Amino acid sequence: MSSRLHLYQAGYAAVAKFIASDAELSICRRFDRSTARILLYLQSEIQYNQNLLDAIDENDAESGESAASSWELENEPIKPIDPKRKEIMMCMRALMKEYYELLTLQSQVLQLRPPAKRILKVFDKWLSHKKPLVGVGKEVFQDTMDMVALGPAQGGDPFSGFLRNHLSCVFKVRGPKVQREWEEIYYFSDLWVAKAATVISITTSLSMAAITSLYYVNQPGARLVMIAGYIFVFAVCVTLLSTAQRAEVFAATAAFAAVLVVFVSGNLANPRQH
């Protein structure tokens, strides 16, 4: 019985376990509408107190009261000259602190990226299949336009996104136990996607440059030097611009070298050299 409970837990426990299975599944609501409303209320409350202060200041100006220019008179501990002003100021200090804290936090939240459509689709399918939540708990995830990603995928470039959305099965890895509850979900290594995107980009750029330059060089010695230079530059770029290990750098460099060798030894070279 305990092992069965370990495989599946109902309700919030199931959703929490699913979210914790991968960083990209850590998505939450921003509650933009509620935050905007709270800020509006705070602004109105601050403005109301500001109007009260302005009215007191105007009365002081008309009556010639000196309390407005003396902090000691306003804050007399036994019998302050104008307790109303002090009460309003103390209230505004608390309001302004709450207001600015919320402004700062909302600004930070708005900088968070929205979840990828792929993640929203996976989340929706899992919730529809398992139905772990009812009531307001279920409603939280229905407004997909109000969601933020706490652990977005590495590399936000379009090419990395293409690999994740269309070729993620190539980078499939063994998922946690929660994945076994529904076999339609699989996990892939985001690190491998980032590595592949970097290596492919470097390979494509250097291959085009190398093939174009080698096409117009006829001397075998010059070609040999150019090939060695391009291979060296490729290995350095892969090492510095990616997190590839030594064996991975060696394999990618060997593949790149093979492309250049095939080009030079084949019939694709400049026909003027024959």
CSV table of C-alpha atoms in Angstrom, one decimal:
chain,number,residue,atom,x,y,z
A,1,MET,CA,0.0,0.0,0.0
A,2,SER,CA,2.8,2.4,0.8
A,3,SER,CA,4.5,1.7,-2.6
A,4,ARG,CA,1.3,2.4,-4.4
A,5,LEU,CA,0.9,5.7,-2.6
A,6,HIS,CA,4.5,6.6,-3.6
A,7,LEU,CA,3.6,6.2,-7.2
A,8,TYR,CA,0.4,8.3,-7.1
A,9,GLN,CA,-0.8,11.0,-4.7
A,10,ALA,CA,-4.0,12.8,-5.3
A,11,GLY,CA,-4.9,16.5,-5.2
A,12,TYR,CA,-2.3,19.2,-4.6
A,13,ALA,CA,0.3,16.6,-3.7
A,14,ALA,CA,0.1,15.1,-7.3
A,15,VAL,CA,0.3,18.6,-8.9
A,16,ALA,CA,3.3,19.5,-6.7
A,17,LYS,CA,5.1,16.3,-7.6
A,18,PHE,CA,4.4,16.9,-11.3
A,19,ILE,CA,5.7,20.5,-11.2
A,20,ALA,CA,8.8,19.5,-9.2
A,21,SER,CA,9.7,16.8,-11.9
A,22,ASP,CA,11.1,19.5,-14.2
A,23,ALA,CA,12.2,23.1,-13.8
A,24,GLU,CA,10.2,24.2,-16.9
A,25,LEU,CA,7.0,23.0,-15.3
A,26,SER,CA,7.3,25.6,-12.5
A,27,ILE,CA,4.7,28.0,-13.8
A,28,CYS,CA,2.5,30.3,-11.7
A,29,ARG,CA,-0.2,32.9,-12.1
A,30,ARG,CA,0.8,36.6,-12.1
A,31,PHE,CA,-2.7,37.7,-11.0
A,32,ASP,CA,-2.2,41.0,-13.0
A,33,ARG,CA,-5.8,42.1,-12.6
A,34,SER,CA,-5.8,41.6,-8.8
A,35,THR,CA,-2.4,43.4,-8.5
A,36,ALA,CA,-3.6,46.3,-10.6
A,37,ARG,CA,-6.7,46.6,-8.4
A,38,ILE,CA,-4.7,46.6,-5.2
A,39,LEU,CA,-2.4,49.3,-6.6
A,40,LEU,CA,-5.4,51.4,-7.6
A,41,TYR,CA,-6.9,51.1,-4.1
A,42,LEU,CA,-3.5,52.0,-2.5
A,43,GLN,CA,-3.1,55.0,-4.8
A,44,SER,CA,-6.6,56.2,-4.0
A,45,GLU,CA,-6.0,55.8,-0.3
A,46,ILE,CA,-2.7,57.7,-0.5
A,47,GLN,CA,-4.3,60.5,-2.6
A,48,TYR,CA,-7.2,60.8,0.0
A,49,ASN,CA,-4.7,61.2,2.8
A,50,GLN,CA,-2.7,63.7,0.7
A,51,ASN,CA,-5.8,65.7,0.2
A,52,LEU,CA,-6.4,65.8,4.0
A,53,LEU,CA,-2.9,67.0,4.6
A,54,ASP,CA,-3.3,69.7,1.9
A,55,ALA,CA,-6.5,70.9,3.7
A,56,ILE,CA,-4.7,71.0,7.0
A,57,ASP,CA,-1.8,73.0,5.5
A,58,GLU,CA,-4.2,75.5,3.9
A,59,ASN,CA,-5.9,76.0,7.3
A,60,ASP,CA,-2.5,76.6,8.9
A,61,ALA,CA,-1.5,79.1,6.3
A,62,GLU,CA,-4.7,81.0,6.8
A,63,SER,CA,-4.6,81.0,10.6
A,64,GLY,CA,-0.9,81.6,10.8
A,65,GLU,CA,-0.2,78.4,12.9
A,66,SER,CA,3.4,77.7,13.5
A,67,ALA,CA,3.0,74.0,14.0
A,68,ALA,CA,3.4,73.3,10.3
A,69,SER,CA,7.0,74.6,10.5
A,70,SER,CA,8.0,72.9,13.7
A,71,TRP,CA,8.5,69.1,14.0
A,72,GLU,CA,8.8,69.4,17.8
A,73,LEU,CA,5.4,71.0,18.1
A,74,GLU,CA,3.7,68.5,15.9
A,75,ASN,CA,5.3,65.5,17.7
A,76,GLU,CA,4.9,66.7,21.3
A,77,PRO,CA,4.5,63.4,23.2
A,78,ILE,CA,2.1,64.7,25.9
A,79,LYS,CA,0.0,67.2,24.0
A,80,PRO,CA,0.8,67.6,20.3
A,81,ILE,CA,-0.4,70.9,18.6
A,82,ASP,CA,-2.0,69.0,15.7
A,83,PRO,CA,-2.6,65.3,16.4
A,84,LYS,CA,-4.6,64.9,13.2
A,85,ARG,CA,-1.7,65.8,11.0
A,86,LYS,CA,0.5,63.3,12.9
A,87,GLU,CA,-2.1,60.6,12.6
A,88,ILE,CA,-2.3,61.1,8.8
A,89,MET,CA,1.5,61.1,8.4
A,90,MET,CA,1.8,57.9,10.3
A,91,CYS,CA,-0.9,56.3,8.2
A,92,MET,CA,0.8,57.5,5.0
A,93,ARG,CA,4.2,56.2,6.0
A,94,ALA,CA,2.7,52.7,6.2
A,95,LEU,CA,0.7,53.1,3.0
A,96,MET,CA,3.7,54.4,1.0
A,97,LYS,CA,5.9,51.5,2.3
A,98,GLU,CA,3.3,49.0,1.2
A,99,TYR,CA,2.7,50.8,-2.1
A,100,TYR,CA,6.4,51.0,-3.1
A,101,GLU,CA,7.0,47.4,-2.1
A,102,LEU,CA,4.2,46.2,-4.2
A,103,LEU,CA,5.3,48.4,-7.1
A,104,THR,CA,8.8,46.9,-6.9
A,105,LEU,CA,7.6,43.4,-6.7
A,106,GLN,CA,5.2,43.8,-9.6
A,107,SER,CA,7.9,45.3,-11.7
A,108,GLN,CA,10.1,42.3,-11.1
A,109,VAL,CA,7.2,39.9,-11.8
A,110,LEU,CA,6.5,41.6,-15.1
A,111,GLN,CA,10.1,40.9,-16.2
A,112,LEU,CA,9.5,37.2,-15.9
A,113,ARG,CA,9.0,35.4,-19.2
A,114,PRO,CA,5.7,33.6,-20.0
A,115,PRO,CA,5.8,29.8,-20.3
A,116,ALA,CA,6.5,28.2,-23.7
A,117,LYS,CA,3.4,27.0,-25.6
A,118,ARG,CA,4.8,23.5,-25.4
A,119,ILE,CA,4.8,23.7,-21.6
A,120,LEU,CA,1.3,25.0,-21.4
A,121,LYS,CA,0.1,22.2,-23.7
A,122,VAL,CA,1.8,19.6,-21.6
A,123,PHE,CA,0.4,21.1,-18.4
A,124,ASP,CA,-3.1,21.3,-19.8
A,125,LYS,CA,-3.0,17.7,-21.1
A,126,TRP,CA,-1.7,16.4,-17.8
A,127,LEU,CA,-4.4,18.2,-15.8
A,128,SER,CA,-7.1,17.1,-18.2
A,129,HIS,CA,-6.0,13.5,-17.9
A,130,LYS,CA,-5.3,13.2,-14.2
A,131,LYS,CA,-8.0,15.8,-13.0
A,132,PRO,CA,-6.2,16.2,-9.6
A,133,LEU,CA,-7.8,19.5,-8.7
A,134,VAL,CA,-11.4,20.8,-8.5
A,135,GLY,CA,-13.0,24.2,-7.7
A,136,VAL,CA,-10.7,27.2,-7.5
A,137,GLY,CA,-7.6,25.1,-7.6
A,138,LYS,CA,-8.5,24.1,-11.1
A,139,GLU,CA,-9.4,27.6,-12.1
A,140,VAL,CA,-5.9,28.9,-11.3
A,141,PHE,CA,-4.4,27.2,-14.4
A,142,GLN,CA,-7.2,28.2,-16.8
A,143,ASP,CA,-6.0,31.7,-17.7
A,144,THR,CA,-2.9,30.8,-19.7
A,145,MET,CA,-2.2,34.5,-20.6
A,146,ASP,CA,-1.6,35.3,-17.0
A,147,MET,CA,1.1,32.7,-16.3
A,148,VAL,CA,4.8,33.2,-15.7
A,149,ALA,CA,7.7,30.7,-16.0
A,150,LEU,CA,9.9,30.5,-13.0
A,151,GLY,CA,12.4,28.1,-14.7
A,152,PRO,CA,12.3,28.8,-18.4
A,153,ALA,CA,14.4,26.8,-20.8
A,154,GLN,CA,18.0,27.8,-21.4
A,155,GLY,CA,18.6,29.7,-24.6
A,156,GLY,CA,15.7,31.7,-25.9
A,157,ASP,CA,16.8,31.9,-29.5
A,158,PRO,CA,14.4,30.7,-32.3
A,159,PHE,CA,16.7,27.8,-33.3
A,160,SER,CA,16.8,26.3,-29.8
A,161,GLY,CA,13.0,26.8,-29.6
A,162,PHE,CA,12.7,24.8,-32.9
A,163,LEU,CA,14.8,22.0,-31.5
A,164,ARG,CA,12.7,21.8,-28.3
A,165,ASN,CA,9.3,22.0,-30.1
A,166,HIS,CA,10.0,19.7,-33.0
A,167,LEU,CA,13.0,17.5,-32.3
A,168,SER,CA,12.9,17.2,-28.5
A,169,CYS,CA,12.5,13.4,-28.9
A,170,VAL,CA,16.1,13.2,-30.1
A,171,PHE,CA,17.2,14.5,-26.7
A,172,LYS,CA,14.9,12.3,-24.7
A,173,VAL,CA,16.1,11.2,-21.2
A,174,ARG,CA,14.8,9.0,-18.5
A,175,GLY,CA,12.3,11.0,-16.5
A,176,PRO,CA,11.4,10.8,-12.8
A,177,LYS,CA,8.8,8.3,-11.4
A,178,VAL,CA,6.0,10.8,-11.9
A,179,GLN,CA,6.4,10.3,-15.6
A,180,ARG,CA,5.4,6.7,-15.4
A,181,GLU,CA,1.9,7.6,-14.4
A,182,TRP,CA,1.2,8.8,-17.9
A,183,GLU,CA,3.4,7.5,-20.7
A,184,GLU,CA,2.5,10.3,-23.2
A,185,ILE,CA,4.8,12.7,-21.3
A,186,TYR,CA,8.5,12.4,-21.9
A,187,TYR,CA,11.5,14.4,-20.6
A,188,PHE,CA,14.4,15.7,-22.6
A,189,SER,CA,17.8,17.3,-21.6
A,190,ASP,CA,17.7,21.1,-22.0
A,191,LEU,CA,21.4,21.1,-21.7
A,192,TRP,CA,21.8,18.8,-24.7
A,193,VAL,CA,19.4,21.0,-26.7
A,194,ALA,CA,21.6,24.1,-25.9
A,195,LYS,CA,24.8,22.2,-26.8
A,196,ALA,CA,23.3,21.0,-30.1
A,197,ALA,CA,22.0,24.5,-31.0
A,198,THR,CA,25.5,26.0,-30.4
A,199,VAL,CA,27.4,23.3,-32.3
A,200,ILE,CA,25.0,23.3,-35.3
A,201,SER,CA,25.2,27.1,-35.5
A,202,ILE,CA,29.0,27.2,-35.3
A,203,THR,CA,29.2,24.3,-37.8
A,204,THR,CA,26.9,25.9,-40.3
A,205,SER,CA,28.6,29.3,-40.1
A,206,LEU,CA,32.2,28.0,-40.4
A,207,SER,CA,31.2,25.4,-43.0
A,208,MET,CA,29.9,28.0,-45.3
A,209,ALA,CA,32.9,30.2,-44.8
A,210,ALA,CA,35.4,27.3,-45.3
A,211,ILE,CA,33.7,25.9,-48.4
A,212,THR,CA,33.4,29.3,-50.0
A,213,SER,CA,37.0,30.2,-49.4
A,214,LEU,CA,38.3,26.7,-50.4
A,215,TYR,CA,36.4,26.9,-53.6
A,216,TYR,CA,38.6,29.7,-54.9
A,217,VAL,CA,42.0,28.3,-53.7
A,218,ASN,CA,43.7,26.0,-56.1
A,219,GLN,CA,47.1,25.3,-54.4
A,220,PRO,CA,47.1,22.1,-52.3
A,221,GLY,CA,49.4,23.5,-49.7
A,222,ALA,CA,47.3,26.6,-49.2
A,223,ARG,CA,44.2,24.4,-48.9
A,224,LEU,CA,45.8,22.2,-46.3
A,225,VAL,CA,46.8,25.3,-44.2
A,226,MET,CA,43.2,26.7,-44.5
A,227,ILE,CA,41.6,23.4,-43.5
A,228,ALA,CA,43.9,23.1,-40.5
A,229,GLY,CA,43.0,26.7,-39.5
A,230,TYR,CA,39.3,26.2,-39.9
A,231,ILE,CA,39.4,23.0,-37.8
A,232,PHE,CA,41.4,24.8,-35.1
A,233,VAL,CA,38.9,27.8,-35.1
A,234,PHE,CA,36.0,25.4,-34.9
A,235,ALA,CA,37.4,23.5,-32.0
A,236,VAL,CA,38.1,26.7,-30.1
A,237,CYS,CA,34.6,28.1,-30.8
A,238,VAL,CA,32.9,24.9,-29.6
A,239,THR,CA,35.1,24.8,-26.5
A,240,LEU,CA,34.5,28.4,-25.5
A,241,LEU,CA,30.9,29.0,-26.7
A,242,SER,CA,29.4,25.8,-25.4
A,243,THR,CA,29.5,23.5,-22.4
A,244,ALA,CA,30.6,20.5,-24.4
A,245,GLN,CA,32.9,18.0,-22.8
A,246,ARG,CA,36.3,17.1,-24.3
A,247,ALA,CA,34.9,13.9,-26.0
A,248,GLU,CA,32.0,15.9,-27.5
A,249,VAL,CA,34.4,18.6,-28.8
A,250,PHE,CA,36.5,15.9,-30.4
A,251,ALA,CA,33.6,14.2,-32.1
A,252,ALA,CA,32.2,17.5,-33.4
A,253,THR,CA,35.6,18.6,-34.7
A,254,ALA,CA,36.1,15.3,-36.4
A,255,ALA,CA,32.7,15.6,-38.1
A,256,PHE,CA,33.6,19.1,-39.3
A,257,ALA,CA,36.9,18.0,-40.6
A,258,ALA,CA,35.3,15.2,-42.5
A,259,VAL,CA,33.0,17.7,-44.2
A,260,LEU,CA,35.9,19.8,-45.4
A,261,VAL,CA,37.9,16.7,-46.5
A,262,VAL,CA,35.0,15.4,-48.5
A,263,PHE,CA,34.6,18.8,-50.2
A,264,VAL,CA,38.2,19.1,-51.1
A,265,SER,CA,38.6,15.5,-52.3
A,266,GLY,CA,35.3,15.4,-54.2
A,267,ASN,CA,34.2,17.0,-57.4
A,268,LEU,CA,32.7,20.0,-55.7
A,269,ALA,CA,36.0,21.9,-55.8
A,270,ASN,CA,36.7,24.7,-58.2
A,271,PRO,CA,36.8,23.1,-61.7
A,272,ARG,CA,39.6,25.5,-62.7
A,273,GLN,CA,42.1,23.5,-60.8
A,274,HIS,CA,41.7,20.4,-62.9
